[in-house]
Structures are given as C-alpha cells and as structure tokens.
Amino acid sequence: QAQLVESGGGSVQAGGSLRLSCAASGYTVRYYCMAWFRQAPGKEREGVATIVRDDGRISYADSVKGRFTISQDNAKYTLYLQMNSLKPEDTATYYCAASPVVCGTLYPSNYDVWGQGTQVTVSS
C-alpha cells in the first residue's frame, strides 16, 4: 500500500530550526513529484515546497523562501524539509504528499498520497 510517514516535528522557539523527514513506501516510491504542505487549525492547507524526484527541480511558497529548503534522498525514498528562522506563523501540521504526474504545483488537489502529518509549534 502506498504510504508516506512524516517525522521530525516538535516545538521550537522563534528563530530556531527543525528538519522534517518523510519516508515513502509502496507504490509511492515510483511517484515523480513530491511536496510539503502545512495546515493550521481552521485554515486551508497551504503548499510549502515541491521537488521533482529525478531532476531536483524545486519551488517554494513565497512565505518560506530563504528560510526553508526541500531536498530528497532518492536512494532512501525520503523527502526532507529543513526549516530555519522559524516564525510563530509557521506553526501548523506539516504533511508530505506525492503525485504520479503533476509536478511543481502547490495545490493539494493534485496530490494522491498523503502522510498523517507532523506537528510543528513555534513559540514567540
């Protein structure tokens, strides 16, 4: 069964850093397009960053440019999100997601497989 499992969330003070990981298994390992999303309570799910598995093309939401870095270890089928200079407004549940075809999109509807999420809390 296709599966994505996030880890690495936690609580951090503003200005701190966290590194999230997302391990893929099942047919998800064949998916070409990966992304990170986040969702705060009562808010819409927001695209954070995308990456193409083979060529490494990357895109970011404007809100995280210069602070977050998406990367992947293709041999381990693992996706990462390095988050630096965290702000309280970054507080959310973070999800990784995979699409079999569509790449570089920050729209949740384009993604077929989702992890359960990992909580990130940034205190001021």
Coordinates of C-alpha atoms in Angstrom, one line a residue:
Q1 CA 0.0 0.0 0.0
A2 CA 1.2 3.5 -0.8
Q3 CA 2.4 5.3 2.3
L4 CA 4.1 8.4 3.4
V5 CA 5.2 8.8 7.0
E6 CA 6.4 12.2 8.4
S7 CA 8.7 12.7 11.4
G8 CA 10.8 15.4 12.9
G9 CA 8.2 17.8 14.2
G10 CA 8.3 19.4 17.6
S11 CA 8.3 22.6 19.5
V12 CA 10.9 25.3 18.9
Q13 CA 11.3 29.0 19.8
A14 CA 11.1 31.6 17.1
G15 CA 14.3 31.8 15.1
G16 CA 15.0 28.1 15.7
S17 CA 15.2 25.2 13.2
L18 CA 13.7 21.9 12.6
R19 CA 14.2 19.2 10.0
L20 CA 11.3 17.2 8.8
S21 CA 11.5 13.8 7.1
C22 CA 9.1 11.9 5.0
A23 CA 9.6 8.2 4.2
A24 CA 7.9 6.7 1.2
S25 CA 6.9 3.1 0.7
G26 CA 4.7 1.1 -1.6
Y27 CA 3.9 2.4 -5.0
T28 CA 4.6 5.9 -3.7
V29 CA 8.3 5.3 -4.3
R30 CA 7.5 5.4 -8.0
Y31 CA 5.9 8.8 -7.8
Y32 CA 7.8 11.5 -9.6
C33 CA 6.6 14.6 -7.8
M34 CA 6.8 15.4 -4.1
A35 CA 5.8 18.3 -1.9
W36 CA 5.4 19.6 1.6
F37 CA 2.1 21.2 2.8
R38 CA 1.0 22.6 6.1
Q39 CA -2.3 23.3 7.7
A40 CA -3.1 25.3 10.9
P41 CA -6.3 24.7 12.7
G42 CA -9.2 26.3 11.0
K43 CA -7.1 27.3 7.9
E44 CA -6.8 25.9 4.4
R45 CA -4.0 23.5 3.6
E46 CA -1.1 25.5 2.2
G47 CA 1.6 24.4 -0.2
V48 CA 5.1 24.9 1.1
A49 CA 7.6 23.5 -1.3
T50 CA 7.8 21.0 -4.2
I51 CA 10.5 18.9 -5.7
V52 CA 10.8 16.6 -8.8
R53 CA 12.4 13.3 -7.9
D54 CA 14.7 12.8 -10.9
D55 CA 16.0 16.3 -11.8
G56 CA 15.6 18.0 -8.5
R57 CA 13.6 21.0 -9.7
I58 CA 12.4 22.9 -6.7
S59 CA 9.8 25.5 -6.0
Y60 CA 8.8 27.3 -2.8
A61 CA 5.9 29.3 -1.5
D62 CA 6.8 32.9 -1.1
S63 CA 6.2 32.8 2.6
V64 CA 9.1 30.3 3.2
K65 CA 11.6 31.3 0.5
G66 CA 15.0 31.9 2.0
R67 CA 14.1 30.0 5.2
F68 CA 13.0 26.5 4.2
T69 CA 14.9 24.0 2.0
I70 CA 13.3 21.0 0.4
S71 CA 15.5 18.0 -0.5
Q72 CA 15.3 14.3 -1.1
D73 CA 17.4 11.2 -0.9
N74 CA 16.2 9.2 -3.8
A75 CA 18.1 6.0 -2.8
K76 CA 16.2 6.0 0.6
Y77 CA 12.9 7.3 -0.9
T78 CA 12.9 10.0 1.7
L79 CA 11.9 13.6 1.5
Y80 CA 13.2 16.4 3.8
L81 CA 12.2 19.9 4.8
Q82 CA 14.9 21.9 6.5
M83 CA 13.2 24.8 8.3
N84 CA 15.3 27.7 9.5
S85 CA 14.4 31.0 11.1
L86 CA 11.1 29.7 12.2
K87 CA 8.3 32.1 13.0
P88 CA 5.2 31.6 15.1
E89 CA 3.2 31.8 11.9
D90 CA 4.9 28.6 10.7
T91 CA 3.0 26.7 13.4
A92 CA 1.0 24.0 11.7
T93 CA 0.7 20.3 11.0
Y94 CA 3.1 19.6 8.1
Y95 CA 2.3 16.9 5.5
C96 CA 4.3 15.4 2.7
A97 CA 2.5 14.4 -0.4
A98 CA 3.1 12.7 -3.7
S99 CA 1.7 13.0 -7.2
P100 CA 2.3 10.5 -10.0
V101 CA 2.3 13.1 -12.8
V102 CA 1.8 16.7 -11.8
C103 CA 5.0 18.4 -10.6
G104 CA 5.7 21.7 -9.1
T105 CA 2.1 22.5 -8.0
L106 CA 1.2 23.8 -4.6
Y107 CA -2.4 22.9 -5.0
P108 CA -3.4 20.0 -2.6
S109 CA -5.9 18.5 -5.1
N110 CA -3.1 17.4 -7.4
Y111 CA -1.6 15.0 -4.9
D112 CA -2.8 11.5 -4.5
V113 CA -1.0 10.2 -1.4
W114 CA -0.6 12.0 1.9
G115 CA 1.2 11.3 5.2
Q116 CA -0.5 11.7 8.5
G117 CA 1.3 14.9 9.4
T118 CA 3.8 16.0 12.0
Q119 CA 3.2 18.9 14.3
V120 CA 5.4 22.0 14.3
T121 CA 4.9 24.6 17.0
V122 CA 6.9 27.8 17.1
S123 CA 6.7 29.9 20.2
S124 CA 7.4 33.6 20.3

